[in-house]
Coordinates of C-alpha atoms and ligand atoms in Angstrom, one line a residue:
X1248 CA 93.2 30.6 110.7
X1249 CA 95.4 32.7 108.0
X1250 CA 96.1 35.7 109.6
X1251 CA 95.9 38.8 107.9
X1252 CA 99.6 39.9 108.4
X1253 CA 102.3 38.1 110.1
X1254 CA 106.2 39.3 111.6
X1255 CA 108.9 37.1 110.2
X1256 CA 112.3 37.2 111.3
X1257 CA 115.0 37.2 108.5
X1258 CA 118.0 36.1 110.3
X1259 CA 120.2 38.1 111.9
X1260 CA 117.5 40.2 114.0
X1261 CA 118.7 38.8 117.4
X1262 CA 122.0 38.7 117.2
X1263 CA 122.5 42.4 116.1
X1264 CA 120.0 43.2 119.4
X1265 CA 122.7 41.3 121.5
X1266 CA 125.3 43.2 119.4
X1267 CA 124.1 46.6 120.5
X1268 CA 123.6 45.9 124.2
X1269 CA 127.4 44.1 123.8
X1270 CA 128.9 47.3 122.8
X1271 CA 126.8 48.7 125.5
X1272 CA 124.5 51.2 122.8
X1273 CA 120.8 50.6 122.7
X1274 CA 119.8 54.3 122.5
X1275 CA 119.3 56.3 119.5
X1276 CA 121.9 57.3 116.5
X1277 CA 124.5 54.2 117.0
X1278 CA 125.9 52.4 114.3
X1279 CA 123.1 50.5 113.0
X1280 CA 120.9 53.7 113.0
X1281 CA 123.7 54.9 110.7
X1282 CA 123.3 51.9 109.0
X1283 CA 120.3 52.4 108.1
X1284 CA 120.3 55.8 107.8
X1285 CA 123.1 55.1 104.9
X1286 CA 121.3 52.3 102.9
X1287 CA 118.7 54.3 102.5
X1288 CA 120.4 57.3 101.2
X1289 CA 122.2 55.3 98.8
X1290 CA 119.7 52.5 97.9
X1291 CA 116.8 55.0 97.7
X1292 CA 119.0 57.7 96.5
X1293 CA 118.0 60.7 98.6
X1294 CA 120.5 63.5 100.1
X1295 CA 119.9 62.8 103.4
X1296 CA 118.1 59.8 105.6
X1297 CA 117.1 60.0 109.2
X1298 CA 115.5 56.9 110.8
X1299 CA 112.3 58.0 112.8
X1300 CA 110.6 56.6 115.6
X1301 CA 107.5 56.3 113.6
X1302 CA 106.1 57.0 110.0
X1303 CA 103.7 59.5 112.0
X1304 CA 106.8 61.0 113.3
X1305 CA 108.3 61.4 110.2
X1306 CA 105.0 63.4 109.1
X1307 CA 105.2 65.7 111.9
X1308 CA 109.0 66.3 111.4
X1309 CA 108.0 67.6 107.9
X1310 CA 105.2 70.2 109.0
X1311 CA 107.7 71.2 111.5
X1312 CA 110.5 72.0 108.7
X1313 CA 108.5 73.3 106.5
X1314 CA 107.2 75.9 109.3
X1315 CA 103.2 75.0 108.6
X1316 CA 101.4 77.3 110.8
X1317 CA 98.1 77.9 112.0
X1318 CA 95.8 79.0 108.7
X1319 CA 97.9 77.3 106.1
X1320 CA 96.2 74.8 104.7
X1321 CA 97.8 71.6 103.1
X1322 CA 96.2 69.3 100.3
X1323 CA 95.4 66.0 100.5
X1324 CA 93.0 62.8 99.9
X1325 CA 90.6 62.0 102.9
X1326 CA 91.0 58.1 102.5
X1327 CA 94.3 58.0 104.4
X1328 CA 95.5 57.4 107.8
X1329 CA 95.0 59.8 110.6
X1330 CA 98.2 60.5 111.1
X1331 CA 98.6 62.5 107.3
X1332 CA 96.0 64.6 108.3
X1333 CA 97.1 64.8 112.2
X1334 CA 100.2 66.2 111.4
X1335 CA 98.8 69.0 109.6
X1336 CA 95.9 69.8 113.3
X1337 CA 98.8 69.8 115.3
X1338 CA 100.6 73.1 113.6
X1339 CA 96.9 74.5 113.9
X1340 CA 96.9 74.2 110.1
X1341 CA 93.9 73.2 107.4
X1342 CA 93.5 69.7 105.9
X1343 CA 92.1 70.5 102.7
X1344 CA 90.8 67.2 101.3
X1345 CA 90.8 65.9 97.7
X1346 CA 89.3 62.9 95.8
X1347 CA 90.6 59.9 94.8
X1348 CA 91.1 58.1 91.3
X1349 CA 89.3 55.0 90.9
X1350 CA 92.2 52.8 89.5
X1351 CA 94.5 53.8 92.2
X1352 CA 92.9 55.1 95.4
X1353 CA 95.1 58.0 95.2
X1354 CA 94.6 61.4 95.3
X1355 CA 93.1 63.0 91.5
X1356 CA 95.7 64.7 90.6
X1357 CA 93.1 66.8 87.7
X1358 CA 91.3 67.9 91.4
X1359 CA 94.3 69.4 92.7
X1360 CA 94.4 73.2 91.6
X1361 CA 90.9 74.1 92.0
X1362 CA 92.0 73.6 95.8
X1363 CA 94.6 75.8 95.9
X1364 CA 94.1 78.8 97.5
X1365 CA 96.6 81.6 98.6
X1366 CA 96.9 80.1 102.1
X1367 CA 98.0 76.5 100.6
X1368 CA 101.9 75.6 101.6
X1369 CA 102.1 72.2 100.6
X1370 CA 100.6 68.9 98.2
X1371 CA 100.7 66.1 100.6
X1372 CA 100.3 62.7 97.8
X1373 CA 100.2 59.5 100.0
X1374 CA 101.4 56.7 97.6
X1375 CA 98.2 53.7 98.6
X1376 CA 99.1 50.7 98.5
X1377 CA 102.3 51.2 97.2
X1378 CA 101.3 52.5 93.9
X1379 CA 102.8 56.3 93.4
X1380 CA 100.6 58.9 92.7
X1381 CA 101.3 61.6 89.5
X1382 CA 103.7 63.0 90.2
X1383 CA 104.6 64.7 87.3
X1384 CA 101.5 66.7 87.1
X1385 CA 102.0 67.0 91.4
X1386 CA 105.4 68.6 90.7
X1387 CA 104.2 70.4 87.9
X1388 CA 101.5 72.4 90.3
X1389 CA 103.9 72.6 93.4
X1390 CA 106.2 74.7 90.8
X1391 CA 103.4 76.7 89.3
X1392 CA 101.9 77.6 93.0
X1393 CA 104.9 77.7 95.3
X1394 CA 104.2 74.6 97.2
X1395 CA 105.9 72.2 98.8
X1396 CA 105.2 68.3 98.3
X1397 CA 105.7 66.0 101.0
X1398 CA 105.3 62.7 99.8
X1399 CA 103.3 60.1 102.6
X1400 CA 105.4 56.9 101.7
X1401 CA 104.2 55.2 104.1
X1402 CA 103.2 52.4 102.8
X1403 CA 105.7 53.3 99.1
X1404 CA 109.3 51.9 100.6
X1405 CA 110.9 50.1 97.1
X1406 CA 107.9 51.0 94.8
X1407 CA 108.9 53.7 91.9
X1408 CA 107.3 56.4 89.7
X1409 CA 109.3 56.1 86.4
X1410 CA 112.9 55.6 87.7
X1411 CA 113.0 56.9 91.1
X1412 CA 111.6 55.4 94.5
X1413 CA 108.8 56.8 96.1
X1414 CA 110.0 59.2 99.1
X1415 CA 112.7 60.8 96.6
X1416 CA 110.3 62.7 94.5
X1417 CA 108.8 65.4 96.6
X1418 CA 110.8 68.0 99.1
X1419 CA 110.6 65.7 101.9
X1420 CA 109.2 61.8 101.6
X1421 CA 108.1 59.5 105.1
X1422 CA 108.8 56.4 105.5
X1423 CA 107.1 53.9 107.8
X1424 CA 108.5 50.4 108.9
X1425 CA 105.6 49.5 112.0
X1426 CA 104.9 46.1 111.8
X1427 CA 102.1 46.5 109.4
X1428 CA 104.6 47.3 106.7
X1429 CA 106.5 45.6 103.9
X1430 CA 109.9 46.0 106.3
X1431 CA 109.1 46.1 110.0
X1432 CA 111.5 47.5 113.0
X1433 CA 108.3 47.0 115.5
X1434 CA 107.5 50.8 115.3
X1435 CA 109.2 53.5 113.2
X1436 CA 110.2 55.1 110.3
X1437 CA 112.1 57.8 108.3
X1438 CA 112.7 61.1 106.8
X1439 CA 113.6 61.4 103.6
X1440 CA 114.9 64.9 103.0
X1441 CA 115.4 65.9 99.3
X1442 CA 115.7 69.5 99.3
X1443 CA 118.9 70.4 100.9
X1444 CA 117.4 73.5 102.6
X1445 CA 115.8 71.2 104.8
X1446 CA 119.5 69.0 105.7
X1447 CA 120.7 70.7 109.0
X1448 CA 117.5 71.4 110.7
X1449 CA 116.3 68.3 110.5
X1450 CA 118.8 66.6 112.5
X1451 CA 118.4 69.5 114.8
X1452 CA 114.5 69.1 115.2
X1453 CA 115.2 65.4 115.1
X1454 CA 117.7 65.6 118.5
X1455 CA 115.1 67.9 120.7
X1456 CA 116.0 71.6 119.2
X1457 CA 119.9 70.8 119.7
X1458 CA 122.9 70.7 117.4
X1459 CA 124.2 67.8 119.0
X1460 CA 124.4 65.8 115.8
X1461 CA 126.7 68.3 114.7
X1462 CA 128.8 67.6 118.2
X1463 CA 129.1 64.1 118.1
X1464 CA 130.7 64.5 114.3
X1465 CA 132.9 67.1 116.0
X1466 CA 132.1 69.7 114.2
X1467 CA 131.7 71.8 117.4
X1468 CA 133.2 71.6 120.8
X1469 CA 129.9 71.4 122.4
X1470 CA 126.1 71.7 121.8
X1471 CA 123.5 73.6 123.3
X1472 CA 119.1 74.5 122.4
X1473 CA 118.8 75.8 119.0
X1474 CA 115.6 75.8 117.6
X1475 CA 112.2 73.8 118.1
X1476 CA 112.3 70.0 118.0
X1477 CA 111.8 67.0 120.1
X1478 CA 112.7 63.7 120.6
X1479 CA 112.1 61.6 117.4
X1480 CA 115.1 59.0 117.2
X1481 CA 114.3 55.3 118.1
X1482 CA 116.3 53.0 119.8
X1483 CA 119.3 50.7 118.7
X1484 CA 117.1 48.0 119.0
X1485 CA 114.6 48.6 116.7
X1486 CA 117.5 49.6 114.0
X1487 CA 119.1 46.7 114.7
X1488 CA 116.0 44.8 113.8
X1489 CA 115.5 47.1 110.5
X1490 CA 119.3 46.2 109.2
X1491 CA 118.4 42.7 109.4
X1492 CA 115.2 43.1 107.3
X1493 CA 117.3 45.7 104.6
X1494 CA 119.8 42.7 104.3
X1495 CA 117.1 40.6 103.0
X1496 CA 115.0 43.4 101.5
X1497 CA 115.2 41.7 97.9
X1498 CA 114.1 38.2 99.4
X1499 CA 111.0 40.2 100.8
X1500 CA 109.8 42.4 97.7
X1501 CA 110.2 39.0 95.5
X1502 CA 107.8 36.7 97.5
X1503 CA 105.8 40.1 98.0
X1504 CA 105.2 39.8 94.3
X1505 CA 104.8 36.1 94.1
X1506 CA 101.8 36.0 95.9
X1507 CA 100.9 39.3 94.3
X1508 CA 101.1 37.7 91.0
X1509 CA 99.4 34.7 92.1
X1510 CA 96.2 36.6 93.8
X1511 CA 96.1 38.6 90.0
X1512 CA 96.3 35.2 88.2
X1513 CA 93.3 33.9 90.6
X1514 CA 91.1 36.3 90.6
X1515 CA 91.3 37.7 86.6
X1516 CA 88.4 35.3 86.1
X1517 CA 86.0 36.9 88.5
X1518 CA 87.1 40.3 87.4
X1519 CA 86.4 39.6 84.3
X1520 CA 83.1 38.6 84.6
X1521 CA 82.5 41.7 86.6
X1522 CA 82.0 40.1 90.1
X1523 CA 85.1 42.4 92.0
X1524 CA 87.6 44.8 90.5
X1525 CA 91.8 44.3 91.1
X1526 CA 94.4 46.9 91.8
X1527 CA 95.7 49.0 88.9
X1528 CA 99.4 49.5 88.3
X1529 CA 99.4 52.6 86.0
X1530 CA 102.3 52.4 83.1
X1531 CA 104.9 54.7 84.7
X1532 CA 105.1 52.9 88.2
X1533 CA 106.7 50.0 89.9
X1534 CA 104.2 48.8 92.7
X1535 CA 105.9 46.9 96.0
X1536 CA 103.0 44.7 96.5
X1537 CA 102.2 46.4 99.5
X1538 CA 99.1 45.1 99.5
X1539 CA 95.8 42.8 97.6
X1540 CA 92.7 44.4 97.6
X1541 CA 89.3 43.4 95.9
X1542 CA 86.9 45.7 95.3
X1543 CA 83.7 44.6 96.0
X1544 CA 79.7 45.9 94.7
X1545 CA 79.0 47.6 98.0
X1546 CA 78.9 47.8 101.8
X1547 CA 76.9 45.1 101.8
X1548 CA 78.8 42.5 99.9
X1549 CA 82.1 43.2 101.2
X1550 CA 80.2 42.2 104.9
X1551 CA 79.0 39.5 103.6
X1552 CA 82.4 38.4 102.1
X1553 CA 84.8 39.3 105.1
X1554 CA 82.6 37.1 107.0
X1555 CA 82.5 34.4 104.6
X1556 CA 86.2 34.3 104.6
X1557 CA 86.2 34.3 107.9
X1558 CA 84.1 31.0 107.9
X1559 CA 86.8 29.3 105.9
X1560 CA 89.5 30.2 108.2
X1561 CA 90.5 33.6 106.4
X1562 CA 91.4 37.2 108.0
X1563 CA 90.3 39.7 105.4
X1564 CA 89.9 43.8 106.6
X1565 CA 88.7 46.5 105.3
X1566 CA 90.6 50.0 105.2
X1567 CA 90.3 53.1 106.1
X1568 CA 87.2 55.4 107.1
X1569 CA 87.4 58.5 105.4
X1570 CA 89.0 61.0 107.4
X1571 CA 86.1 63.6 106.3
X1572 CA 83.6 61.2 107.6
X1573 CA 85.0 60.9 110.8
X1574 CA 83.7 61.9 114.0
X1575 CA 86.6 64.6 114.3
X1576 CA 86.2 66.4 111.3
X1577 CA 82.4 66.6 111.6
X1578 CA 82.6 68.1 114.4
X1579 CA 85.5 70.7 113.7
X1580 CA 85.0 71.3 109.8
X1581 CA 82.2 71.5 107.1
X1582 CA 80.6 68.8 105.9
X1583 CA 82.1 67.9 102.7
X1584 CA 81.4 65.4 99.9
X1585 CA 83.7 63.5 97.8
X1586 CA 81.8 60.5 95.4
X1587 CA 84.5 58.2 94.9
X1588 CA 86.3 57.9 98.0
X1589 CA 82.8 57.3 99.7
X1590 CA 81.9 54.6 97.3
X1591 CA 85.7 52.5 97.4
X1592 CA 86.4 52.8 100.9
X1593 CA 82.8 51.1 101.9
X1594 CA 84.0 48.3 98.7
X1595 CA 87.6 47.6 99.9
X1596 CA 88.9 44.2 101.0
X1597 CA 92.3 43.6 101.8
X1598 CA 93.5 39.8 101.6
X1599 CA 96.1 38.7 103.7
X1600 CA 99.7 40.2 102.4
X1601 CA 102.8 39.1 104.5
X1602 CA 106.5 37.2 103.5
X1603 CA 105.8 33.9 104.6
X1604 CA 102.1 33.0 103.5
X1605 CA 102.1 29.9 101.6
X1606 CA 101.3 29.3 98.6
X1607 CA 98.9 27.2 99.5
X1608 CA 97.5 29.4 101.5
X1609 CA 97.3 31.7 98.5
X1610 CA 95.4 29.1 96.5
X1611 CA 92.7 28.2 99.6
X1612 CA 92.2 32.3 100.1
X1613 CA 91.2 32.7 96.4
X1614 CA 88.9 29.9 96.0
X1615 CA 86.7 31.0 99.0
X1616 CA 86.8 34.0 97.2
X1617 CA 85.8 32.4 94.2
X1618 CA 83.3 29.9 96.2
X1619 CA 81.6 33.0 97.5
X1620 CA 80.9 34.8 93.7
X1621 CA 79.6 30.9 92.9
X1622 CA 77.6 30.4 95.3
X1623 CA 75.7 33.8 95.6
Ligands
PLP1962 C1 101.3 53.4 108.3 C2 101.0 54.7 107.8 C3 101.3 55.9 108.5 C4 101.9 55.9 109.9 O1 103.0 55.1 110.1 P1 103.4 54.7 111.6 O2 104.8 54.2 111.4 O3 102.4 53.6 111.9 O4 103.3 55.9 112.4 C5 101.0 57.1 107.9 N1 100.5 57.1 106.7 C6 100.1 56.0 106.0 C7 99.5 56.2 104.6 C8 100.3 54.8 106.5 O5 99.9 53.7 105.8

């Protein structure tokens, strides 16, 4: 069987794990935290990086800085994962849901202000697949409504709007690297802060409410409960596993886009003819080939199609329920209805996406793709 996703190991994973337990630091904010922490800041280029114990995390250190409160209500689409819209419920605020575009997935930018209201404080954009959303036009609302963005880049770590990577543009950006993800630590994430307001209390919600970041630099003599916070730094030895994958992140994005390429090269034929539609890379962006979708007639087909890939030893998934389709939101919320994210999240297919799928693997995945148009 191809599996849908796969962990690789890049070289030096293992030996930076011993290296922290031989200079006796496995827990959080060591040197390859700081490691991390740094190549992000500078490859990425944002003011200030703080690695996460998860992308979820990251989200929930946002609504935290940005003080969301119970009534506020944030903007955002519904096909994403729970934890966009989780972090918003926990701070007893609104998820106001949006449509998507077709070409994208993402959020419709052009549906955006007829959902502000005067109780919005933020634009919450989650980049799918790795593909940014507008964020010109984002910004450009933020500005004209006093709102924050907070950009979901879960799933956007290399990928750029015009020149700048995702998790740079908005006031804050998160990160994930669980396993699921173009660069893996196991479970975790980042912060991405790029509004300096933001700088200081984010190490201090980061380390439980206390300014012992500040202490360990020395820049007090010691450190004591400041503010709100909780625990949100992850080990040693899931940053030591991140450096590894950093030092190789070229290697990864260039296969990423190899088999990419060659899953766009295989399939053009059957979109073509109108069988499936392929992801779109609008002009202005720089995709990380997060991900390979298809998008399928309807509910029906893609059934039929997952389990005829399954049939010829292939792991295909679909994606996400809509969040305002969910049992949750039904029963805490008014029904709503939004078209398009209905219609594409019941047509998605995602093929298998990871470093070390062969090429040959590749090529058997899109002639059972092909096989299964034929032959129906
Ligand atoms: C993966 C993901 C998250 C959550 O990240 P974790 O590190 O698994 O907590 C949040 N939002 C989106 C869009 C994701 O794809």
């Amino acid at each position: 069987m191809i599996p849908f996703n796969k962990q690789n190991l890049f070289g030096n994973e293992l030996e930076y794990i011993k290296e922290a337990y031989a200079a006796n630091k496995v827990s959080g904010d060591g040197k390859f935290t700081k490691w991390c922490n740094d190549f992000i800041e500078s490859k990425f280029e944002t003011k200030k990086a703080l690695l996460t114990t998860s992308g979820t995390h990251a989200l929930e250190m946002a609504m935290l800085l940005i003080d969301l409160k119970e009534g506020d209500e944030v903007i955002l689409p519904s096909y994403t994962f729970v934890s966009t819209a989780n972090a918003i419920i926990l701070r007893g605020a609104v998820p106001v849901f949006v449509d998507i575009r077709k070409d994208t997935l993402n959020i419709d930018e052009s549906l955006i202000e007829a959902a502000v209201t005067d109780r919005t404080k933020a634009i919450f954009p989650v980049h799918y697949a790795g593909v940014s959303c507008e964020m010109d036009e984002i910004s450009r609302i933020a500005k004209k409504h006093d709102l924050f963005v907070i950009e979901d880049a879960a799933q956007g770590v290399n990928a750029k709007y015009r020149n700048s990577y995702l998790g740079t543009l908005g006031d804050i950006g998160c990160y994930s690297f669980h396993e699921t993800k173009n660069y893996s630590m196991g479970e975790g994430g980042a912060i991405l802060i790029n509004n300096e307001r933001f700088i200081d209390r984010a190490e201090i919600i980061r380390e439980k409410g206390t300014n012992r970041s500040k202490f360990f630099r020395g820049e007090i003599d010691k450190y004591t409960w400041v503010d709100v916070g909780s625990s949100f730094l992850p080990s040693e030895i899931n940053a030591a596993v991140l450096k590894a994958q950093f030092e190789n992140l070229d290697v990864i994005q260039n296969r990423r886009n190899e088999i990419y390429r060659r899953y766009n090269e295989g399939l053009k034929d059957l979109e073509r003819s109108g069988s499936i539609a392929l992801p779109n890379v609008p002009e202005n962006c720089t995709s990380n080939a997060h991900m390979f979708y298809v998008i399928t007639k309807d509910l029906e087909e893609r059934t039929s199609l997952i389990k005829y890939l399954r049939n010829t030893g292939v792991y295909s998934v679909f994606h996400y329920v809509p969040l305002h389709m969910s049992e949750y939101y039904h029963k805490n919320f008014v029904k709503l209805n939004l078209p398009l994210t209905e219609t594409l999240s019941s047509q998605l297919i995602r093929l298998p996406m990871f470093y070390s799928l062969e090429n040959e693997a590749v090529d058997h995945i899109i002639e059972s793709v092909i096989n299964f148009y034929t032959n129906n």
